[in-house]
Short mmCIF file of C-alpha atoms in Angstrom, two decimals:
data_model
loop_
_atom_site.label_atom_id
_atom_site.label_comp_id
_atom_site.label_asym_id
_atom_site.label_seq_id
_atom_site.Cartn_x
_atom_site.Cartn_y
_atom_site.Cartn_z
CA MET A 218 -21.71 5.29 11.66
CA ASP A 219 -23.29 8.89 11.40
CA LYS A 220 -22.06 9.55 14.46
CA THR A 221 -18.09 7.78 12.98
CA ILE A 222 -15.17 9.32 10.64
CA ALA A 223 -12.86 7.48 8.68
CA LEU A 224 -9.58 9.24 8.17
CA ILE A 225 -7.49 7.53 5.48
CA THR A 226 -3.21 8.64 5.17
CA ALA A 227 -2.69 8.40 1.86
CA GLY A 228 0.94 9.33 1.72
CA GLY A 229 3.89 6.93 1.52
CA LYS A 230 7.05 6.05 -0.69
CA LEU A 231 8.09 3.39 -2.34
CA ASP A 232 10.75 3.71 -3.95
CA LEU A 233 11.48 4.05 -7.61
CA LEU A 234 7.52 3.31 -7.71
CA SER A 235 6.65 6.72 -5.94
CA GLU A 236 9.02 8.90 -8.36
CA THR A 237 5.21 10.21 -9.90
CA ARG A 238 3.02 8.94 -7.01
CA SER A 239 2.71 7.97 -3.34
CA LYS A 240 2.15 5.02 -2.11
CA ALA A 241 -2.28 4.82 -1.31
CA ALA A 242 -1.62 5.26 -5.81
CA LEU A 243 0.01 2.25 -6.02
CA PRO A 244 -1.74 -0.18 -8.62
CA PHE A 245 -2.25 -3.25 -7.16
CA ALA A 246 -3.58 -6.91 -8.66
CA GLY A 247 -4.27 -5.25 -12.09
CA LYS A 248 -6.83 -2.99 -11.57
CA PHE A 249 -6.92 -1.49 -9.04
CA ARG A 250 -5.35 0.56 -6.03
CA LEU A 251 -3.54 0.51 -2.37
CA ILE A 252 -6.09 3.06 -1.16
CA ASP A 253 -8.66 0.93 -3.02
CA PHE A 254 -9.62 -1.71 -0.20
CA THR A 255 -9.57 1.00 2.78
CA LEU A 256 -12.07 2.60 0.84
CA SER A 257 -13.74 -0.54 -0.18
CA ASN A 258 -13.48 -1.19 3.25
CA CYS A 259 -15.35 2.22 4.61
CA ILE A 260 -18.28 1.16 2.50
CA ASN A 261 -18.45 -2.17 2.44
CA SER A 262 -18.64 -1.33 6.37
CA GLY A 263 -21.02 1.67 5.86
CA LEU A 264 -18.26 4.68 6.70
CA GLU A 265 -19.65 6.71 4.01
CA ASN A 266 -18.11 10.44 6.01
CA ILE A 267 -14.08 9.80 5.14
CA GLY A 268 -11.25 12.31 5.33
CA VAL A 269 -8.28 11.47 2.75
CA ILE A 270 -5.13 13.51 3.88
CA THR A 271 -2.26 13.61 1.10
CA GLN A 272 1.45 14.77 1.01
CA TYR A 273 3.71 13.08 -1.20
CA MET A 274 3.16 13.34 -5.08
CA PRO A 275 -1.30 13.53 -4.24
CA TYR A 276 -1.81 14.10 -7.76
CA SER A 277 -1.92 10.30 -8.77
CA LEU A 278 -4.21 9.51 -5.68
CA ARG A 279 -6.29 13.08 -6.74
CA GLU A 280 -6.66 11.96 -11.01
CA HIS A 281 -7.63 8.62 -9.23
CA LEU A 282 -10.60 10.28 -6.21
CA GLY A 283 -12.66 12.60 -8.12
CA ILE A 284 -15.83 13.26 -6.45
CA GLY A 285 -16.02 9.91 -4.89
CA LYS A 286 -18.11 7.55 -7.78
CA PRO A 287 -16.88 4.63 -7.92
CA TRP A 288 -17.63 3.87 -4.38
CA ASP A 289 -20.77 6.28 -4.68
CA LEU A 290 -19.30 8.80 -2.07
CA ASP A 291 -20.41 11.26 -4.93
CA ARG A 292 -22.95 13.12 -2.24
CA ALA A 293 -24.21 16.33 -0.69
CA ASN A 294 -23.89 14.38 3.05
CA GLY A 295 -20.82 13.31 4.12
CA GLY A 296 -18.64 11.86 1.12
CA ILE A 297 -15.08 11.71 0.26
CA THR A 298 -13.52 15.12 1.37
CA ILE A 299 -9.40 15.25 -0.04
CA LEU A 300 -7.04 17.41 2.64
CA GLN A 301 -4.93 18.34 1.01
CA PRO A 302 -1.18 19.28 2.40
CA TYR A 303 -0.23 22.45 3.72
CA ARG A 304 3.52 23.31 5.77
CA GLY A 305 1.25 24.97 8.53
CA ASN A 306 2.69 27.09 11.32
CA PRO A 307 5.94 29.70 10.16
CA GLY A 308 8.75 27.12 10.49
CA GLU A 309 6.55 24.58 10.84
CA ASP A 310 7.66 21.39 7.78
CA TRP A 311 5.10 19.15 5.94
CA TYR A 312 3.51 15.63 7.42
CA ILE A 313 7.07 13.73 9.67
CA GLY A 314 4.53 11.22 10.67
CA ASP A 315 0.99 10.05 11.05
CA ALA A 316 0.29 11.75 13.96
CA GLN A 317 2.00 14.90 12.33
CA ALA A 318 -0.53 13.81 9.57
CA VAL A 319 -4.03 14.64 11.35
CA TYR A 320 -2.96 17.01 14.07
CA ARG A 321 -2.39 18.95 10.76
CA ASN A 322 -5.74 18.48 9.79
CA ILE A 323 -7.30 18.86 13.66
CA ASN A 324 -9.39 21.21 12.61
CA TYR A 325 -10.91 19.51 9.54
CA ILE A 326 -12.03 16.73 12.93
CA GLU A 327 -13.87 19.73 14.90
CA GLN A 328 -15.47 21.11 12.37
CA LYS A 329 -17.36 17.55 11.58
CA ALA A 330 -17.70 16.85 15.11
CA PRO A 331 -18.12 12.81 15.53
CA GLU A 332 -17.73 11.33 18.69
CA GLU A 333 -15.46 8.40 17.01
CA ILE A 334 -13.04 8.91 14.67
CA ILE A 335 -11.34 5.89 12.15
CA LEU A 336 -7.84 6.07 11.51
CA LEU A 337 -6.72 3.57 8.85
CA PRO A 338 -3.86 3.50 6.79
CA GLY A 339 -4.07 4.04 2.58
CA HIS A 340 -1.48 1.35 2.12
CA LEU A 341 -2.78 -1.93 3.35
CA VAL A 342 -4.33 -4.97 0.81
CA TYR A 343 -6.73 -5.96 3.56
CA LYS A 344 -10.72 -6.82 3.70
CA MET A 345 -11.64 -5.89 7.21
CA ASP A 346 -15.27 -5.31 8.88
CA TYR A 347 -14.86 -2.37 10.17
CA GLN A 348 -18.54 -2.28 12.77
CA LYS A 349 -16.69 -5.67 14.78
CA ILE A 350 -13.50 -2.82 16.26
CA LEU A 351 -15.75 0.09 15.96
CA LYS A 352 -18.94 -2.11 18.56
CA GLU A 353 -16.14 -3.43 20.48
CA HIS A 354 -14.42 0.60 21.30
CA ARG A 355 -18.14 0.88 22.03
CA ASN A 356 -18.59 -1.57 24.65
CA ASN A 357 -15.11 -1.24 26.78
CA GLU A 358 -16.15 2.21 27.01
CA ALA A 359 -12.26 2.18 25.67
CA ASP A 360 -10.22 5.45 24.32
CA ILE A 361 -8.62 3.85 21.87
CA THR A 362 -8.79 0.70 20.59
CA ILE A 363 -6.42 -0.64 17.56
CA ALA A 364 -7.34 -3.09 15.24
CA ALA A 365 -3.86 -6.54 16.58
CA ASN A 366 -3.02 -9.57 14.18
CA ASN A 367 -0.82 -12.29 15.18
CA ILE A 368 2.49 -12.12 12.48
CA PRO A 369 4.40 -14.82 11.76
CA TYR A 370 7.71 -13.40 14.53
CA ALA A 371 10.27 -13.77 11.15
CA ASP A 372 7.89 -10.39 10.69
CA ALA A 373 6.98 -9.36 13.43
CA SER A 374 10.02 -6.77 13.93
CA HIS A 375 8.91 -5.02 11.28
CA PHE A 376 5.80 -3.92 12.82
CA SER A 377 4.72 -2.77 17.04
CA THR A 378 4.09 -5.84 19.10
CA LEU A 379 1.52 -5.15 21.85
CA ASP A 380 1.13 -6.72 25.68
CA PHE A 381 -1.66 -6.83 26.86
CA ASP A 382 -4.39 -8.64 30.11
CA GLN A 383 -6.77 -10.86 29.94
CA ASN A 384 -9.23 -8.39 29.62
CA ASN A 385 -7.79 -7.24 25.76
CA LYS A 386 -6.11 -4.28 27.15
CA LEU A 387 -3.57 -3.09 26.50
CA THR A 388 -0.32 -3.20 28.96
CA ALA A 389 2.32 -2.44 26.41
CA ILE A 390 3.39 -2.09 22.49
CA LYS A 391 6.84 -2.16 21.68
CA GLN A 392 9.35 -2.44 18.17
CA GLU A 393 11.83 -4.63 19.06
CA GLU A 394 13.82 -5.63 16.51
CA GLU A 395 13.87 -9.99 18.56
CA PRO A 396 10.24 -9.79 19.58
CA ALA A 397 9.45 -12.15 21.92
CA LYS A 398 5.41 -12.15 20.59
CA ASN A 399 4.44 -12.11 17.26
CA VAL A 400 0.50 -9.80 18.07
CA VAL A 401 1.39 -6.29 16.50
CA SER A 402 -0.39 -3.45 15.37
CA MET A 403 -2.26 -3.04 12.79
CA GLY A 404 -1.76 0.33 12.17
CA ILE A 405 -5.26 1.40 13.14
CA PHE A 406 -6.96 3.14 15.35
CA VAL A 407 -10.71 4.44 16.90
CA PHE A 408 -9.86 7.46 18.66
CA ASN A 409 -13.45 8.90 20.51
CA LYS A 410 -12.64 12.98 19.74
CA ASN A 411 -12.20 14.77 22.27
CA ILE A 412 -9.28 11.96 22.82
CA LEU A 413 -7.81 12.59 19.60
CA VAL A 414 -7.44 16.39 19.33
CA ASP A 415 -6.66 16.49 23.05
CA THR A 416 -3.88 14.00 22.76
CA LEU A 417 -2.52 15.58 19.12
CA ARG A 418 -2.13 18.69 21.08
CA LYS A 419 -0.09 17.90 24.05
CA TYR A 420 1.88 16.52 21.73
CA CYS A 421 2.34 17.00 18.91
CA SER A 422 2.46 20.21 19.87
CA GLN A 423 5.44 18.74 21.69
CA GLY A 424 7.44 17.34 18.21
CA ALA A 425 5.47 13.86 18.49
CA VAL A 426 4.41 12.40 15.14
CA ASP A 427 3.76 9.35 15.32
CA PHE A 428 1.10 7.02 17.09
CA HIS A 429 2.71 3.99 17.09
CA SER A 430 6.20 4.47 19.90
CA GLU A 431 5.72 8.24 20.77
CA ILE A 432 1.72 9.00 21.14
CA ILE A 433 0.42 4.74 21.99
CA PRO A 434 3.04 4.67 24.82
CA ASP A 435 3.11 7.50 26.97
CA LEU A 436 -1.00 7.48 26.66
CA ILE A 437 -0.42 4.15 28.82
CA SER A 438 1.19 5.44 30.93
CA GLU A 439 -1.89 7.96 31.74
CA ASN A 440 -3.52 5.16 32.29
CA LYS A 441 -5.84 6.14 29.00
CA ASN A 442 -8.55 3.13 28.74
CA ILE A 443 -7.01 0.63 25.12
CA TYR A 444 -8.17 -2.08 24.46
CA ILE A 445 -6.84 -4.52 21.12
CA SER A 446 -9.66 -5.58 18.33
CA ARG A 447 -8.68 -9.90 16.85
CA PHE A 448 -8.92 -9.09 13.81
CA GLU A 449 -8.21 -12.49 11.79
CA GLY A 450 -8.11 -12.74 7.62
CA TYR A 451 -5.80 -11.26 5.03
CA TRP A 452 -3.35 -8.85 5.93
CA ARG A 453 0.20 -7.33 3.99
CA ASP A 454 0.73 -3.88 5.30
CA ILE A 455 2.71 -2.46 2.09
CA ARG A 456 5.90 -1.69 3.37
CA SER A 457 8.65 -2.36 0.65
CA VAL A 458 9.13 -2.97 -2.71
CA LYS A 459 9.61 -6.59 -1.32
CA SER A 460 6.35 -6.47 -0.13
CA TYR A 461 4.98 -4.88 -3.11
CA TRP A 462 5.74 -7.72 -5.25
CA GLU A 463 5.40 -10.62 -2.51
CA ALA A 464 1.03 -9.73 -1.58
CA SER A 465 1.40 -9.34 -5.75
CA ILE A 466 1.81 -11.84 -6.94
CA GLU A 467 0.14 -13.79 -3.72
CA THR A 468 -3.63 -12.61 -6.10
CA THR A 469 -1.88 -15.40 -9.00
CA GLU A 470 -3.41 -17.80 -6.94
CA ASN A 471 -5.27 -20.45 -7.06
CA LEU A 472 -7.02 -20.00 -4.45
CA PRO A 473 -5.95 -16.79 -3.17
CA GLU A 474 -6.91 -15.52 1.25
CA ILE A 475 -7.96 -12.23 -0.44
CA ASN A 476 -10.71 -13.02 -2.48
CA LEU A 477 -11.29 -10.78 -5.30
CA TYR A 478 -14.65 -11.59 -6.70
CA ASP A 479 -16.25 -12.45 -3.72
CA GLN A 480 -20.21 -10.14 -5.24
CA ASN A 481 -20.61 -9.50 -1.04
CA TRP A 482 -17.66 -7.37 -0.88
CA PRO A 483 -16.40 -5.92 -3.09
CA VAL A 484 -14.12 -4.04 -3.85
CA TYR A 485 -14.67 -0.54 -5.73
CA THR A 486 -12.64 1.05 -7.88
CA ARG A 487 -12.14 3.75 -10.63
CA SER A 488 -12.09 1.83 -13.88
CA GLU A 489 -9.33 2.51 -17.86
CA GLU A 490 -12.94 2.09 -19.86
CA MET A 491 -10.82 -0.44 -22.15
CA PRO A 492 -11.86 -3.41 -24.61
CA PRO A 493 -10.90 -6.07 -22.97
CA ALA A 494 -7.98 -8.66 -23.04
CA LYS A 495 -6.76 -10.53 -26.21
CA PHE A 496 -4.73 -13.56 -26.13
CA GLY A 497 -2.66 -14.97 -29.42
CA ALA A 498 -2.90 -17.93 -31.80
CA LYS A 499 0.69 -18.93 -29.68
CA SER A 500 0.54 -17.58 -26.18
CA CYS A 501 -0.36 -19.48 -23.22
CA SER A 502 -1.06 -17.26 -19.35
CA THR A 503 -1.21 -18.97 -16.75
CA LYS A 504 -1.83 -18.67 -12.75
CA SER A 505 -1.53 -14.35 -14.29
CA LEU A 506 -4.07 -11.98 -13.84
CA VAL A 507 -4.85 -10.53 -17.22
CA ALA A 508 -6.35 -6.58 -17.30
CA ASN A 509 -8.50 -5.16 -19.54
CA GLY A 510 -6.13 -3.45 -22.37
CA ALA A 511 -3.91 -5.72 -22.79
CA VAL A 512 -2.53 -8.22 -25.44
CA VAL A 513 -0.49 -12.05 -24.86
CA ASN A 514 0.88 -13.18 -27.74
CA GLY A 515 3.13 -14.58 -26.01
CA ARG A 516 4.02 -16.89 -23.35
CA VAL A 517 2.60 -15.16 -18.65
CA GLU A 518 3.66 -17.32 -16.17
CA ASP A 519 2.80 -16.46 -11.89
CA SER A 520 2.47 -12.58 -12.80
CA VAL A 521 0.38 -9.23 -13.11
CA ILE A 522 -0.95 -7.83 -16.18
CA ALA A 523 -2.16 -4.08 -16.12
CA PRO A 524 -4.58 -2.57 -17.78
CA GLY A 525 -3.18 -1.37 -21.75
CA VAL A 526 0.01 -4.04 -21.75
CA LEU A 527 1.64 -5.54 -25.21
CA ILE A 528 3.35 -8.66 -24.98
CA GLU A 529 5.05 -10.05 -28.48
CA GLU A 530 5.72 -13.93 -29.56
CA GLY A 531 8.28 -15.44 -28.49
CA VAL A 532 8.38 -12.67 -24.76
CA LEU A 533 8.57 -14.83 -22.16
CA VAL A 534 6.82 -12.63 -19.10
CA LYS A 535 6.99 -14.61 -15.10
CA ASN A 536 6.61 -14.18 -11.79
CA SER A 537 6.33 -10.49 -12.27
CA ILE A 538 4.59 -6.93 -12.76
CA ILE A 539 3.67 -5.04 -15.71
CA LEU A 540 2.17 -1.48 -15.26
CA ASN A 541 0.40 -0.14 -16.97
CA ASN A 542 0.99 0.32 -21.56
CA CYS A 543 3.78 -1.67 -20.99
CA THR A 544 4.53 -2.43 -24.07
CA ILE A 545 7.49 -6.28 -24.07
CA ARG A 546 8.70 -6.58 -27.59
CA LYS A 547 9.43 -9.98 -29.71
CA ASN A 548 12.28 -13.33 -27.99
CA ALA A 549 12.56 -10.69 -24.32
CA MET A 550 12.97 -12.68 -21.36
CA VAL A 551 11.40 -10.39 -17.91
CA ASN A 552 12.04 -12.94 -14.41
CA LYS A 553 10.80 -11.48 -11.77
CA THR A 554 10.44 -7.74 -12.50
CA ILE A 555 8.49 -4.84 -11.75
CA ILE A 556 7.82 -3.23 -14.29
CA ASP A 557 6.10 0.22 -13.53
CA LYS A 558 3.77 1.98 -16.62
CA ASN A 559 4.32 3.26 -19.84
CA VAL A 560 8.15 1.25 -20.10
CA GLU A 561 9.04 -0.21 -23.54
CA ILE A 562 11.18 -3.54 -23.59
CA LYS A 563 12.67 -4.16 -27.04
CA GLU A 564 13.72 -7.53 -28.68
CA ASN A 565 15.86 -10.35 -27.34
CA THR A 566 16.19 -8.14 -23.49
CA GLN A 567 16.83 -10.53 -20.73
CA ILE A 568 16.38 -9.08 -17.63
CA GLY A 569 16.04 -11.68 -14.11
CA SER A 570 18.61 -14.08 -15.32
CA GLY A 571 21.75 -15.47 -14.05
CA SER A 572 22.24 -16.93 -10.50
CA ASP A 573 24.32 -14.37 -9.29
CA PHE A 574 22.10 -12.17 -6.24
CA THR A 575 24.53 -9.80 -5.48
CA ILE A 576 22.20 -7.07 -2.99
CA ASN A 577 21.48 -3.40 -4.31
CA SER A 578 21.25 -1.07 -1.45
CA ASP A 579 20.95 2.16 -3.70
CA SER A 580 17.62 2.49 -1.26
CA GLU A 581 16.05 2.23 0.76
CA SER A 582 14.40 -1.08 -0.23
CA ARG A 583 17.78 -3.33 -1.10
CA LEU A 584 16.48 -5.28 -3.26
CA GLU A 585 18.55 -9.00 -2.69
CA ASN A 586 15.84 -11.49 -3.56
CA GLY A 587 16.71 -11.70 -6.90
CA LEU A 588 14.20 -8.13 -8.21
CA ASN A 589 14.26 -6.46 -9.94
CA LEU A 590 12.60 -2.77 -10.37
CA ILE A 591 12.14 -0.63 -14.12
CA ALA A 592 11.32 3.72 -13.16
CA LYS A 593 8.25 4.31 -16.01
CA ASP A 594 8.89 6.35 -18.81
CA ILE A 595 12.18 4.91 -19.73
CA THR A 596 13.23 2.02 -22.15
CA ILE A 597 15.41 -0.79 -22.04
CA ALA A 598 17.07 -1.28 -26.06
CA ALA A 599 17.05 -4.79 -27.55
CA ASP A 600 19.58 -8.12 -27.03
CA LEU A 601 20.15 -6.36 -23.30
CA LYS A 602 20.68 -8.65 -20.49
CA ILE A 603 19.92 -7.17 -16.55
CA ASN A 604 20.84 -10.05 -13.54
CA ARG A 605 19.42 -9.59 -10.35
CA ASN A 606 18.92 -6.78 -8.43
CA CYS A 607 18.78 -3.82 -10.29
CA ARG A 608 17.27 -0.90 -10.22
CA ILE A 609 17.13 1.09 -13.52
CA LYS A 610 15.98 4.56 -14.05
CA LYS A 611 16.98 5.79 -17.67
CA ASP A 612 16.31 5.03 -20.46
CA ILE A 613 19.40 2.59 -21.48
CA ASN A 614 21.20 2.08 -25.14
CA LEU A 615 22.85 -0.20 -26.59
CA GLY A 616 26.87 -0.09 -25.20
CA ASP A 617 26.37 1.85 -22.56
CA PHE A 618 27.85 -1.15 -20.32
CA GLU A 619 30.23 -3.68 -21.09
CA ASN A 620 28.94 -6.62 -23.48
CA ASN A 621 25.78 -4.72 -22.89
CA GLU A 622 25.22 -6.36 -19.97
CA ILE A 623 24.35 -4.96 -16.11
CA PRO A 624 25.22 -7.05 -13.62
CA SER A 625 24.18 -8.05 -10.91
CA GLY A 626 22.78 -5.38 -7.70
CA THR A 627 22.96 -2.74 -10.30
CA THR A 628 21.27 0.80 -10.03
CA VAL A 629 21.47 2.38 -13.12
CA GLU A 630 20.43 6.11 -13.06
#
């Protein structure tokens, strides 16, 4: 593995959840961050020379990664390198697209002088042994290898679908509204070093920014040896608030598809030093993840509760994600809602009620399945009713809305 380096692209936005952090730094399953899955895959696969390309809101991510100690990457040789964002040459803007992000860090690649580079998104939830794709890449004498997965046809329109021959050699890559196939790119690439450097210099200097829609199609037309490597297993691309909520709630299943308790393939993270979770005499928790430092005196169902959360008596939390250090006061109800860090929900407030599913189109997320989203560091007053598909970005006080009710599809900012 000494001849291979991993480059993780760790940017991206996710509506209100990325107001102060990049997508890769988003908490997941109570105690983890999204980037932990990719980093842990690297370590469990024997990859120990890792660069993390940051750009948007990198502070939270840098604080989480530190010098890489939780992943055993605090070492003199190899280890983790945080590649800070910069604007590039005069007239160049910040990174736009994964290809441009790698292109701007081409000096790092040349300095490391590997034989091959594995490019990895930092916002995927999965467990993958990268030795398999690397072995196939070498056996095929490939220039590029792309990890591929089968997904439901209904979801394939959100990804790049792949056409390939009987030898798994790529013949086409497409982005279609109604794709005929459901084998899609996972966004994971293995490049021979010289191919990657030459390709980036050729195409990114001409304005290309994306591997899927611009660079790979051109390389196919140049008859490069591009193969796919089939992956069979749990894989979730956190592309939207909805997909983040769905993947999070999946972890609460009795036998979730992704095993967070597998000692043979652990997920490493930087843990917060907090006391154990505590459940009061009148509490009840079913099919939920409750992290360290949480105190539950109410009822929690099908939810993910992060460290330091306080849930008082009479509270019902259902189908929700409550992030760090939130407080939910007595007799409140929270249903199908993501609440970011340090939020206080006052007494008797109801969030996520009613049968009105008016769509919220005020953001790229387009909330339409009844999911509410509440930004960090705010307070929601007592005795309020927040219906569905609402985005809350600031404190809400009694009297701000008629009848103290926020209609479905509303953004408060």
